[in-house]
Coordinates of C-alpha atoms in Angstrom, one line a residue:
X1 CA -42.6 -49.6 71.7
X2 CA -42.8 -49.2 67.9
X3 CA -39.4 -47.4 68.0
X4 CA -37.7 -50.2 70.0
X5 CA -38.9 -52.9 67.5
X6 CA -37.7 -50.9 64.5
X7 CA -34.6 -49.3 65.8
X8 CA -32.2 -51.2 63.4
X9 CA -34.2 -49.8 60.5
X10 CA -33.8 -46.2 61.8
X11 CA -30.1 -46.7 62.4
X12 CA -29.6 -48.0 58.8
X13 CA -31.6 -45.0 57.3
X14 CA -29.5 -42.6 59.3
X15 CA -26.3 -44.1 58.1
X16 CA -27.5 -43.9 54.4
X17 CA -28.5 -40.2 54.8
X18 CA -25.1 -39.3 56.4
X19 CA -23.3 -41.1 53.6
X20 CA -25.3 -39.3 50.9
X21 CA -24.7 -36.0 52.6
X22 CA -20.9 -36.7 52.8
X23 CA -20.9 -37.7 49.1
X24 CA -22.5 -34.4 48.2
X25 CA -20.0 -32.4 50.3
X26 CA -17.1 -34.2 48.6
X27 CA -18.1 -32.8 45.3
X28 CA -17.1 -29.2 46.4
X29 CA -13.5 -28.1 46.2
X30 CA -12.4 -26.8 49.6
X31 CA -11.3 -23.2 49.7
X32 CA -7.6 -23.1 50.3
X33 CA -7.3 -19.3 50.0
X34 CA -6.4 -19.3 46.3
X35 CA -9.8 -20.2 44.8
X36 CA -12.9 -18.5 45.8
X37 CA -16.1 -20.5 45.1
X38 CA -19.1 -18.3 44.5
X39 CA -22.6 -19.8 44.3
X40 CA -24.2 -18.6 41.1
X41 CA -26.8 -19.2 38.5
X42 CA -26.4 -22.6 36.9
X43 CA -23.7 -23.8 39.3
X44 CA -20.6 -22.6 41.0
X45 CA -18.2 -19.9 39.7
X46 CA -14.6 -20.3 40.6
X47 CA -12.4 -17.2 40.7
X48 CA -8.7 -17.7 40.9
X49 CA -6.6 -15.0 42.6
X50 CA -3.1 -14.1 41.7
X51 CA -1.3 -11.7 44.0
X52 CA -4.7 -10.5 45.4
X53 CA -6.0 -9.8 41.9
X54 CA -9.0 -11.8 40.6
X55 CA -8.4 -13.5 37.2
X56 CA -11.4 -13.3 35.0
X57 CA -12.3 -15.2 31.8
X58 CA -15.2 -15.1 29.4
X59 CA -16.9 -17.9 31.4
X60 CA -17.1 -15.9 34.7
X61 CA -16.5 -12.3 33.7
X62 CA -20.1 -11.1 33.4
X63 CA -21.3 -12.9 36.5
X64 CA -18.4 -11.4 38.5
X65 CA -18.9 -7.7 37.4
X66 CA -22.7 -8.0 37.8
X67 CA -22.6 -9.5 41.3
X68 CA -20.3 -6.7 42.7
X69 CA -21.3 -3.1 43.0
X70 CA -18.0 -1.7 41.7
X71 CA -15.1 -3.5 40.0
X72 CA -11.9 -2.2 38.4
X73 CA -10.7 -4.6 35.6
X74 CA -7.3 -4.4 33.9
X75 CA -7.1 -5.7 30.4
X76 CA -3.5 -6.7 29.7
X77 CA -1.2 -8.6 27.4
X78 CA 1.6 -10.8 28.9
X79 CA 4.2 -9.4 26.5
X80 CA 3.3 -5.8 27.3
X81 CA 6.1 -3.9 29.1
X82 CA 3.7 -1.3 30.6
X83 CA 1.6 -4.1 31.9
X84 CA 4.6 -5.7 33.6
X85 CA 5.5 -2.3 35.1
X86 CA 2.0 -1.9 36.5
X87 CA 1.6 -5.4 37.9
X88 CA 3.3 -4.9 41.3
X89 CA 1.5 -1.6 41.9
X90 CA -1.8 -3.1 40.9
X91 CA -1.3 -6.0 43.3
X92 CA -0.5 -3.6 46.1
X93 CA -3.6 -1.7 45.5
X94 CA -5.6 -4.9 45.3
X95 CA -4.2 -6.1 48.7
X96 CA -5.3 -2.8 50.4
X97 CA -8.7 -2.5 48.7
X98 CA -9.5 -6.2 49.4
X99 CA -9.8 -5.3 53.1
X100 CA -12.4 -2.7 52.1
X101 CA -14.3 -5.3 49.9
X102 CA -13.4 -3.4 46.8
X103 CA -12.2 -6.0 44.2
X104 CA -9.6 -5.5 41.5
X105 CA -9.6 -8.0 38.6
X106 CA -7.7 -8.6 35.4
X107 CA -8.3 -10.2 32.0
X108 CA -5.6 -11.5 29.6
X109 CA -6.9 -9.8 26.5
X110 CA -4.7 -12.0 24.2
X111 CA -6.7 -15.0 25.4
X112 CA -10.1 -13.4 25.9
X113 CA -10.4 -11.6 22.6
X114 CA -14.2 -11.6 22.7
X115 CA -14.1 -9.5 25.9
X116 CA -11.5 -7.2 24.5
X117 CA -13.7 -6.5 21.4
X118 CA -16.8 -6.1 23.5
X119 CA -15.3 -3.4 25.6
X120 CA -13.3 -1.8 22.7
X121 CA -9.9 -2.4 24.1
X122 CA -7.2 -1.0 21.8
X123 CA -4.2 -0.7 24.0
X124 CA -2.6 -2.2 27.0
X125 CA -3.0 -1.9 29.9
X126 CA -6.6 -0.6 29.9
X127 CA -8.2 -0.2 33.3
X128 CA -12.0 -0.2 33.0
X129 CA -14.4 0.7 35.9
X130 CA -17.7 -1.3 36.1
X131 CA -20.7 -0.4 38.2
X132 CA -23.5 -2.9 38.5
X133 CA -22.2 -4.7 35.5
X134 CA -21.9 -1.6 33.3
X135 CA -18.8 0.1 32.0
X136 CA -18.9 3.7 33.4
X137 CA -15.3 5.0 33.2
X138 CA -11.7 4.3 32.2
X139 CA -8.9 4.9 34.6
X140 CA -6.6 7.6 33.3
X141 CA -4.6 8.4 36.5
X142 CA -1.0 7.6 37.5
X143 CA -0.1 4.0 37.4
X144 CA 0.8 3.5 41.0
X145 CA -0.9 1.8 44.0
X146 CA -1.7 5.0 45.8
X147 CA -3.4 6.7 42.8
X148 CA -5.5 3.5 42.1
X149 CA -6.5 3.2 45.7
X150 CA -7.6 6.9 45.9
X151 CA -9.5 6.5 42.6
X152 CA -11.4 3.4 43.8
X153 CA -12.2 4.9 47.2
X154 CA -13.7 7.9 45.4
X155 CA -15.7 5.8 43.0
X156 CA -17.1 3.6 45.7
X157 CA -18.2 6.5 47.9
X158 CA -22.0 6.2 48.0
X159 CA -22.3 10.0 47.6
X160 CA -20.1 10.0 44.5
X161 CA -21.7 10.9 41.2
X162 CA -20.0 10.8 37.8
X163 CA -19.0 14.3 36.6
X164 CA -21.1 15.8 33.9
X165 CA -19.6 14.7 30.6
X166 CA -17.8 17.5 28.8
X167 CA -19.6 16.6 25.5
X168 CA -21.6 19.5 24.1
X169 CA -25.2 18.6 23.3
X170 CA -26.2 20.2 20.0
X171 CA -29.6 21.1 18.8
X172 CA -31.1 23.2 16.0
X173 CA -30.7 26.2 18.3
X174 CA -26.9 26.1 18.9
X175 CA -25.6 23.8 16.2
X176 CA -24.6 26.4 13.5
X177 CA -23.0 28.9 15.9
X178 CA -21.1 26.2 17.7
X179 CA -19.5 24.6 14.6
X180 CA -18.9 28.0 12.9
X181 CA -17.1 29.4 16.0
X182 CA -15.0 26.3 16.5
X183 CA -11.5 26.1 15.0
X184 CA -11.8 22.3 15.3
X185 CA -14.7 20.2 16.7
X186 CA -15.8 16.6 16.4
X187 CA -19.6 16.0 16.3
X188 CA -21.2 12.6 16.8
X189 CA -24.6 11.8 15.4
X190 CA -26.3 9.2 17.5
X191 CA -29.7 7.6 18.2
X192 CA -30.9 6.9 21.8
X193 CA -31.9 3.4 20.9
X194 CA -28.7 2.5 19.2
X195 CA -26.7 -0.2 21.0
X196 CA -23.4 0.7 19.2
X197 CA -24.0 4.3 20.4
X198 CA -24.4 3.2 24.0
X199 CA -21.3 1.1 23.7
X200 CA -19.3 4.0 22.4
X201 CA -20.7 6.6 24.9
X202 CA -18.1 6.1 27.7
X203 CA -15.3 6.0 25.1
X204 CA -16.5 9.3 23.6
X205 CA -17.0 11.0 26.9
X206 CA -13.5 9.9 28.1
X207 CA -12.0 11.3 24.9
X208 CA -13.8 14.6 25.5
X209 CA -12.4 14.9 29.0
X210 CA -8.9 14.1 27.7
X211 CA -9.1 16.6 24.9
X212 CA -10.2 19.5 27.2
X213 CA -6.6 20.4 27.9
X214 CA -5.9 20.7 24.2
X215 CA -8.9 22.9 23.6
X216 CA -10.6 20.4 21.2
X217 CA -14.3 20.2 22.0
X218 CA -16.4 17.1 21.3
X219 CA -20.2 17.4 20.7
X220 CA -23.1 15.2 19.8
X221 CA -26.5 15.4 18.1
X222 CA -29.5 13.2 18.5
X223 CA -30.1 12.3 14.9
X224 CA -33.6 11.1 15.5
X225 CA -34.8 14.4 17.0
X226 CA -32.6 16.6 14.7
X227 CA -33.3 14.6 11.6
X228 CA -32.9 17.6 9.3
X229 CA -29.3 18.0 10.4
X230 CA -28.5 14.3 10.1
X231 CA -29.9 14.3 6.6
X232 CA -28.0 17.4 5.5
X233 CA -24.7 15.7 6.4
X234 CA -25.7 12.3 4.8
X235 CA -25.9 10.4 8.0
X236 CA -27.0 7.0 7.0
X237 CA -26.5 5.1 10.3
X238 CA -25.5 5.6 13.9
X239 CA -23.1 6.4 15.4
X240 CA -21.4 8.5 12.7
X241 CA -19.1 11.4 13.2
X242 CA -18.1 14.6 11.3
X243 CA -15.2 17.0 11.8
X244 CA -16.0 20.7 11.5
X245 CA -13.5 23.5 11.0
X246 CA -15.0 27.0 11.2
X247 CA -18.2 25.6 9.7
X248 CA -16.6 23.4 7.0
X249 CA -17.5 19.8 7.3
X250 CA -15.1 16.8 6.8
X251 CA -15.5 13.1 7.1
X252 CA -14.1 11.6 10.3
X253 CA -11.7 8.8 9.4
X254 CA -10.3 7.9 12.8
X255 CA -10.9 5.2 15.5
X256 CA -13.9 5.1 17.8
X257 CA -12.3 4.3 21.1
X258 CA -11.0 6.7 23.7
X259 CA -7.3 6.7 23.0
X260 CA -7.7 6.5 19.2
X261 CA -10.1 9.5 19.2
X262 CA -7.7 11.5 21.3
X263 CA -4.7 10.7 19.1
X264 CA -6.6 11.3 15.9
X265 CA -8.0 14.6 17.0
X266 CA -4.6 15.8 18.2
X267 CA -3.2 15.0 14.8
X268 CA -6.1 16.9 13.1
X269 CA -5.2 19.9 15.2
X270 CA -2.0 20.1 13.3
X271 CA -2.1 21.8 9.9
X272 CA -2.6 19.3 7.0
X273 CA -0.2 21.4 4.8
X274 CA 3.2 22.2 6.2
X275 CA 4.5 25.8 6.0
X276 CA 8.0 25.9 4.4
X277 CA 10.2 29.0 4.4
X278 CA 13.1 28.1 2.2
X279 CA 14.0 26.2 -1.0
X280 CA 15.9 23.6 0.9
X281 CA 13.0 23.0 3.3
X282 CA 10.6 22.6 0.3
X283 CA 12.9 20.1 -1.5
X284 CA 13.5 18.0 1.6
X285 CA 9.8 18.0 2.4
X286 CA 8.8 16.5 -1.0
X287 CA 7.8 12.8 -1.1
X288 CA 10.2 10.7 -3.1
X289 CA 7.8 7.9 -3.9
X290 CA 4.5 9.8 -4.1
X291 CA 3.1 13.0 -5.6
X292 CA 3.5 16.2 -3.6
X293 CA 1.1 19.1 -3.7
X294 CA 2.6 22.6 -3.2
X295 CA 0.8 25.9 -2.8
X296 CA 2.7 29.1 -3.6
X297 CA 1.0 32.2 -2.0
X298 CA 1.7 35.8 -1.6
X299 CA -0.9 36.2 1.3
X300 CA -3.6 34.4 3.1
X301 CA -5.9 34.9 0.1
X302 CA -9.2 33.2 -0.7
X303 CA -7.4 30.6 -2.7
X304 CA -5.1 29.9 0.2
X305 CA -8.1 29.2 2.5
X306 CA -9.5 26.8 -0.1
X307 CA -6.2 25.1 -0.5
X308 CA -5.9 24.6 3.3
X309 CA -9.4 23.1 3.3
X310 CA -8.5 20.8 0.4
X311 CA -5.3 19.7 2.2
X312 CA -7.6 18.4 5.0
X313 CA -9.2 16.1 2.5
X314 CA -5.7 15.0 1.3
X315 CA -4.4 14.4 4.9
X316 CA -2.8 11.0 5.2
X317 CA -2.9 10.4 1.4
X318 CA -0.5 12.9 -0.1
X319 CA 2.1 15.3 1.2
X320 CA 0.9 18.9 1.1
X321 CA 3.3 21.9 1.5
X322 CA 2.8 25.7 1.2
X323 CA 5.0 28.8 1.2
X324 CA 4.8 32.6 1.1
X325 CA 8.4 33.1 0.0
X326 CA 8.8 34.8 -3.4
X327 CA 12.3 33.4 -4.0
X328 CA 11.0 29.9 -3.6
X329 CA 8.2 30.5 -6.2
X330 CA 10.8 32.2 -8.5
X331 CA 13.0 29.1 -8.4
X332 CA 10.1 26.9 -9.6
X333 CA 9.1 29.6 -12.1
X334 CA 5.6 29.9 -10.8
X335 CA 3.6 33.0 -9.9
X336 CA 2.0 33.6 -6.5
X337 CA -1.4 32.0 -5.9
X338 CA -0.5 28.8 -7.8
X339 CA -1.1 25.2 -6.8
X340 CA 1.2 22.6 -8.3
X341 CA 1.2 18.8 -8.3
X342 CA 4.7 17.4 -8.6
X343 CA 5.4 13.9 -9.5
X344 CA 8.4 12.2 -7.8
X345 CA 11.5 11.7 -10.0
X346 CA 11.0 7.9 -10.0
X347 CA 7.9 8.4 -12.2
X348 CA 9.4 10.9 -14.7
X349 CA 9.1 9.8 -18.3
X350 CA 9.2 11.2 -21.8
X351 CA 5.5 10.4 -22.2
X352 CA 4.1 12.6 -19.5
X353 CA 4.5 15.9 -17.6
X354 CA 6.3 15.9 -14.3
X355 CA 4.2 18.7 -12.8
X356 CA 0.7 20.1 -13.2
X357 CA -0.6 23.6 -12.3
X358 CA -4.1 24.2 -11.0
X359 CA -5.5 26.9 -13.4
X360 CA -9.3 26.8 -13.3
X361 CA -10.9 29.7 -11.5
X362 CA -7.5 30.7 -9.9
X363 CA -8.9 33.5 -7.8
X364 CA -11.9 31.7 -6.5
X365 CA -11.3 27.9 -7.1
X366 CA -12.9 26.0 -4.2
X367 CA -11.6 23.1 -2.2
X368 CA -13.6 20.6 -4.1
X369 CA -12.1 21.8 -7.4
X370 CA -8.6 21.5 -6.0
X371 CA -9.2 18.0 -4.6
X372 CA -10.6 16.8 -7.9
X373 CA -7.6 18.3 -9.8
X374 CA -5.1 16.7 -7.5
X375 CA -7.0 13.4 -7.7
X376 CA -6.6 13.4 -11.5
X377 CA -3.1 14.8 -11.8
X378 CA -1.4 12.8 -9.0
X379 CA -1.7 9.6 -11.0
X380 CA 1.3 9.0 -13.3
X381 CA 1.2 6.9 -16.4
X382 CA 2.4 3.9 -14.4
X383 CA 2.6 4.5 -10.6
X384 CA 2.6 2.3 -7.5
X385 CA -0.9 1.4 -6.2
X386 CA -0.8 0.9 -2.4
X387 CA -3.3 0.4 0.3
X388 CA -2.7 4.0 1.3
X389 CA -3.5 5.6 -2.1
X390 CA -5.8 3.1 -3.9
X391 CA -9.1 4.6 -2.8
X392 CA -8.0 8.1 -3.8
X393 CA -6.0 7.4 -7.0
X394 CA -7.1 4.1 -8.3
X395 CA -10.8 3.7 -7.6
X396 CA -11.8 4.4 -11.2
X397 CA -11.9 1.5 -13.7
X398 CA -10.7 0.0 -16.0
X399 CA -7.5 -0.6 -14.1
X400 CA -4.6 -2.9 -15.2
X401 CA -2.3 -4.0 -12.3
X402 CA 1.1 -5.7 -12.6
X403 CA 2.1 -7.5 -9.4
X404 CA 5.7 -8.2 -8.5
X405 CA 8.3 -7.4 -5.9
X406 CA 7.9 -3.6 -6.1
X407 CA 10.2 -1.8 -3.8
X408 CA 11.5 1.8 -4.3
X409 CA 14.1 1.6 -1.5
X410 CA 17.5 2.7 -2.8
X411 CA 19.0 -0.8 -3.1
X412 CA 15.9 -2.1 -5.0
X413 CA 15.0 0.8 -7.2
X414 CA 16.9 -0.5 -10.3
X415 CA 15.1 -3.9 -10.3
X416 CA 11.7 -2.3 -9.7
X417 CA 12.2 0.3 -12.5
X418 CA 13.4 -2.4 -14.9
X419 CA 9.9 -4.0 -14.9
X420 CA 8.0 -0.7 -14.5
X421 CA 9.6 0.7 -17.7
X422 CA 8.4 -2.3 -19.6
X423 CA 4.9 -1.7 -18.3
X424 CA 5.3 2.0 -19.3
X425 CA 5.8 0.8 -23.0
X426 CA 2.4 -0.8 -22.9
X427 CA 0.7 2.0 -21.0
X428 CA 1.8 4.6 -23.6
X429 CA 0.0 2.7 -26.3
X430 CA -3.3 3.1 -24.4
X431 CA -2.5 6.6 -23.1
X432 CA -5.6 8.1 -24.8
X433 CA -8.0 5.4 -23.5
X434 CA -9.7 5.6 -20.1
X435 CA -7.6 2.7 -18.7
X436 CA -5.2 3.3 -15.8
X437 CA -2.0 1.3 -15.3
X438 CA -0.4 0.5 -11.9
X439 CA 2.2 -1.7 -10.3
X440 CA 1.6 -3.2 -6.9
X441 CA 3.7 -5.1 -4.3
X442 CA 2.7 -8.7 -4.4
X443 CA 3.1 -9.1 -0.6
X444 CA 0.9 -6.0 0.1
X445 CA -1.8 -7.4 -2.1
X446 CA -1.5 -11.1 -1.2
X447 CA -5.2 -11.4 -0.4
X448 CA -6.1 -9.8 -3.8
X449 CA -3.9 -12.3 -5.5
X450 CA -5.5 -15.1 -3.6
X451 CA -8.9 -14.0 -4.9
X452 CA -7.4 -14.3 -8.4
X453 CA -5.8 -17.7 -7.6
X454 CA -2.4 -16.1 -8.3
X455 CA -0.9 -16.2 -4.8
X456 CA 0.7 -19.6 -4.9
X457 CA 2.5 -19.6 -8.2
X458 CA 6.2 -19.8 -9.0
X459 CA 6.2 -17.1 -11.7
X460 CA 7.4 -13.6 -10.8
X461 CA 5.0 -11.5 -12.8
X462 CA 1.2 -11.5 -12.4
X463 CA -1.2 -9.3 -14.3
X464 CA -4.9 -8.6 -13.6
X465 CA -7.5 -6.2 -14.9
X466 CA -10.5 -4.7 -13.1
X467 CA -13.5 -3.3 -14.8
X468 CA -16.4 -4.0 -12.4
X469 CA -15.4 -7.6 -12.9
X470 CA -12.0 -9.3 -12.5
X471 CA -9.8 -10.6 -15.3
X472 CA -6.4 -12.3 -15.1
X473 CA -3.5 -13.4 -17.3
X474 CA -1.6 -16.6 -16.8
X475 CA 1.5 -15.7 -14.7
X476 CA 4.8 -15.0 -16.4
X477 CA 8.5 -15.5 -15.5
X478 CA 9.3 -12.2 -17.3
X479 CA 7.0 -9.3 -18.3
X480 CA 6.1 -9.7 -22.0
X481 CA 4.7 -6.4 -23.4
X482 CA 3.2 -8.0 -26.4
X483 CA 1.3 -10.6 -24.4
X484 CA -0.1 -7.9 -22.2
X485 CA -1.2 -5.7 -25.2
X486 CA -3.0 -8.7 -26.6
X487 CA -4.7 -9.3 -23.2
X488 CA -5.9 -5.7 -23.1
X489 CA -7.1 -5.8 -26.7
X490 CA -9.1 -8.9 -25.9
X491 CA -10.7 -7.1 -22.9
X492 CA -11.4 -4.1 -25.1
X493 CA -13.3 -6.2 -27.6
X494 CA -15.5 -7.6 -24.9
X495 CA -14.3 -11.1 -25.4
X496 CA -12.3 -11.4 -22.2
X497 CA -13.6 -14.1 -19.7
X498 CA -14.1 -12.7 -16.1
X499 CA -12.5 -14.7 -13.3
X500 CA -14.7 -15.6 -10.3
X501 CA -13.7 -17.2 -7.1
X502 CA -16.2 -20.0 -6.9
X503 CA -17.1 -23.2 -5.1
X504 CA -17.6 -26.2 -7.4
X505 CA -20.9 -26.3 -9.2
X506 CA -23.2 -28.7 -7.3
X507 CA -23.8 -31.9 -9.2
X508 CA -27.1 -32.5 -7.4
X509 CA -29.5 -29.9 -6.0
X510 CA -30.9 -30.7 -2.6
X511 CA -34.0 -29.2 -1.2
X512 CA -36.4 -26.5 -2.6
X513 CA -33.8 -23.7 -2.5
X514 CA -31.4 -23.6 -5.6
X515 CA -27.8 -23.5 -4.5
X516 CA -25.9 -21.1 -6.8
X517 CA -22.1 -20.6 -7.0
X518 CA -20.1 -17.9 -8.9
X519 CA -19.5 -20.2 -11.9
X520 CA -23.1 -21.1 -12.3
X521 CA -24.6 -17.7 -11.5
X522 CA -25.0 -16.5 -15.2
X523 CA -26.6 -19.8 -16.3
X524 CA -28.9 -20.3 -13.3
X525 CA -29.8 -16.7 -12.4
X526 CA -29.3 -14.3 -15.3
X527 CA -30.2 -16.5 -18.3
X528 CA -33.5 -18.1 -17.2
X529 CA -36.7 -16.2 -18.2
X530 CA -37.9 -16.2 -14.6
X531 CA -37.9 -13.9 -11.6
X532 CA -35.2 -14.7 -9.1
X533 CA -35.1 -14.2 -5.3
X534 CA -31.5 -14.8 -4.1
X535 CA -30.1 -14.8 -0.6
X536 CA -26.4 -14.0 0.1
X537 CA -25.4 -15.7 3.3
X538 CA -22.4 -16.6 5.5
X539 CA -22.1 -20.2 7.0
X540 CA -21.2 -18.8 10.4
X541 CA -24.0 -16.2 10.4
X542 CA -26.6 -16.7 13.2
X543 CA -29.3 -14.6 11.4
X544 CA -28.8 -16.7 8.3
X545 CA -29.3 -19.9 10.2
X546 CA -32.5 -18.5 11.8
X547 CA -33.7 -17.5 8.3
X548 CA -33.1 -21.0 6.7
X549 CA -36.4 -22.7 7.7
X550 CA -38.4 -19.6 6.7
X551 CA -36.6 -19.3 3.4
X552 CA -37.1 -23.1 2.7
X553 CA -40.8 -22.7 3.5
X554 CA -41.0 -19.8 1.0
X555 CA -39.2 -21.8 -1.7
X556 CA -41.5 -24.8 -1.2
X557 CA -44.7 -22.8 -1.3
X558 CA -43.6 -20.6 -4.2
X559 CA -42.7 -23.7 -6.3
X560 CA -46.4 -24.5 -6.6
X561 CA -47.9 -21.0 -6.3
X562 CA -45.5 -19.2 -8.6
X563 CA -43.6 -21.5 -11.0
X564 CA -42.0 -18.4 -12.7
X565 CA -39.9 -17.7 -9.6
X566 CA -36.5 -19.2 -8.7
X567 CA -35.6 -19.1 -5.0
X568 CA -31.8 -19.3 -4.7
X569 CA -29.0 -18.8 -2.3
X570 CA -25.2 -18.2 -2.5
X571 CA -22.4 -18.5 0.1
X572 CA -20.9 -15.0 -0.3
X573 CA -17.8 -15.8 1.7
X574 CA -16.8 -18.6 -0.7
X575 CA -17.9 -17.1 -4.0
X576 CA -17.4 -13.7 -5.8
X577 CA -20.6 -11.8 -5.9
X578 CA -21.6 -10.5 -9.3
X579 CA -21.0 -6.7 -9.6
X580 CA -24.7 -5.9 -10.2
X581 CA -25.2 -6.3 -6.5
X582 CA -22.5 -3.9 -5.4
X583 CA -20.8 -4.6 -2.1
X584 CA -22.5 -7.0 0.3
X585 CA -22.3 -5.3 3.6
X586 CA -24.0 -7.8 5.9
X587 CA -25.6 -11.2 6.1
X588 CA -28.2 -12.3 5.2
X589 CA -28.8 -9.9 2.2
X590 CA -31.6 -10.7 -0.2
X591 CA -32.3 -9.4 -3.7
X592 CA -35.2 -9.8 -6.1
X593 CA -34.2 -9.9 -9.8
X594 CA -37.3 -9.2 -12.1
X595 CA -37.1 -11.1 -15.3
X596 CA -37.1 -8.0 -17.5
X597 CA -34.6 -6.0 -15.4
X598 CA -32.1 -8.5 -14.0
X599 CA -29.3 -5.9 -14.1
X600 CA -31.3 -3.8 -11.6
X601 CA -31.8 -6.1 -8.6
X602 CA -34.2 -4.9 -5.9
X603 CA -32.9 -5.2 -2.3
X604 CA -35.1 -6.6 0.4
X605 CA -35.3 -3.9 3.2
X606 CA -38.2 -5.4 5.3
X607 CA -35.8 -6.3 8.1
X608 CA -38.2 -9.0 9.3
X609 CA -36.9 -12.3 7.9
X610 CA -40.2 -14.3 8.2
X611 CA -42.1 -16.3 5.7
X612 CA -44.9 -13.8 5.7
X613 CA -42.7 -10.7 5.2
X614 CA -40.7 -12.4 2.4
X615 CA -43.8 -13.6 0.6
X616 CA -45.3 -10.1 0.7
X617 CA -42.0 -8.8 -0.8
X618 CA -42.1 -11.4 -3.5
X619 CA -45.8 -10.8 -4.3
X620 CA -45.1 -7.0 -4.6
X621 CA -42.1 -7.5 -7.0
X622 CA -43.2 -10.5 -9.1
X623 CA -43.4 -9.9 -12.8
X624 CA -46.5 -10.7 -14.9
X625 CA -45.2 -13.4 -17.1
X626 CA -47.5 -14.4 -20.0
X627 CA -47.7 -18.0 -21.2
X628 CA -47.3 -18.9 -24.9
X629 CA -51.1 -19.2 -25.2
X630 CA -51.7 -15.8 -23.5
X631 CA -49.1 -14.2 -25.7
X632 CA -51.0 -15.5 -28.8
X633 CA -54.3 -14.4 -27.5
X634 CA -55.7 -18.0 -27.1
X635 CA -58.2 -18.7 -24.4
X636 CA -57.2 -22.3 -24.0
X637 CA -54.2 -23.5 -22.0
X638 CA -53.2 -25.7 -25.0
X639 CA -51.0 -24.7 -27.9
X640 CA -52.5 -25.1 -31.4
X641 CA -49.9 -27.7 -32.4
X642 CA -50.9 -29.8 -29.4
X643 CA -54.6 -29.6 -30.2
X644 CA -54.0 -30.6 -33.8
X645 CA -51.9 -33.6 -32.7
X646 CA -54.7 -34.7 -30.3
X647 CA -57.3 -34.4 -33.1
X648 CA -55.3 -36.6 -35.5

């Protein structure tokens, strides 16, 4: 009876519910076969297919690979020829494997740069295998559909287990014998907790497998359990790698991803010094724009072995050659077991020798002696400083650099030498000083010129000096030797004014933390007779943003508790950092400058950027600063002048 009386209400409610349900359904995009809608955390994930291959972006990538047991992902670039060749084969494989519920996907690495960096993609195409969201292998097989299908069927077999990695695990028991017996071996020092080590592990293992056929072993050492070994090789962080040759250790200077490691180690397997058997071969092998090191030997003597070890340190920096031919040595008027550094003809001048012979401890000179000798003698009076040679040849200061259109190609040599010879006239005056002179190509050093505010000028010649700090001359249309001499004399007298890249000095300070820029650093940090705590930060740095409220709290509290402390900060990306701090390697970086030793800043190494930890650090480092009364031995807080004035 009740239902009959209220049936219009029931019908109306039913219509509203149906309408609401239909509205909800309308929000979903129907699946037309091209777009797969997967219900996921926080909403729906849409995966677009192109020729049976799933297209992934940074928005859906991690969800997709974590929600599938096994996925093969191709990282490609649209312009890559190899990628274009692979595309039809990859699609064929995807079509077949789709029927077996084995997905193949791809990522445009030119658009999704964050994903490419995350998975250390260094070449295209790169095919990465993921299992349960983790990268476990990199496909190295043939680039055809059949090979990819076989590979994925093997990897998705529930009974399949990854092969034991061909990386040798070294401990104190087998380390010395392994590296001594190996003609060439790469050793990685790692820590089990290190995220970078975990990220690198599949790359390192893939490289080890690839290098097996070349007879180049890869090994690893747990630096936390074998700390004595890590310390003996100056391992300061993880992962770090060292190259060993018959027990000799060398710094590893190559890439950290699979292909890069393979290519670099194959290069290291070649001799760093080339054997030459004739005069013509020696002459043609010499570098025409850089110093060449030549070893003349009668046999594989002790000096020969040391020279070959030294040439490894010089690999990629200078050309090294060696010969056992007596007639070649006779032509150059040198006796066997001699090592000579030859300057190229473009640097020959009446003010310097064109070659230098290694003499010290001829019979037993070691590799380090040879490298140091070459480092000194390979620098001409005025040579070209390049990105390739600057760390080896031009790292010592003071250094005077002349920037212009330096180019030693045959058609430009005359113009380049015209300016270089004018620089040579200045350099000869200071030949007995510790200053070095160099010329540099302005395009190669554009960023350095920008840091000197010399990049966007119309003049052809720019001159700068480096001596821990930066100094610059006003640019010139033509090189003026007299002006440059006066500039160097001014620097030598200590009256030169350093140049700093700096933000404008703030007109008003806001908040409890003092904002410092390069141009106000001396006045606000070095000159005040107070302790200083300073943070170097980057505006984009997440850790710096997290530190900000803690740092402000510290500044506010210290203003009352310790008036002899300045709490400051500097944007290290927009300002040159004073040389007393060395190179800032990460953000945020905090230093304490005690009032009596401001040239010796103390780094904060607590790691915990909280108010409590920072206050503990400040309390430990704070100076005992006497007031005027305490310095005079007066018990009162008032000065005598003030007391007398009050009495009057």
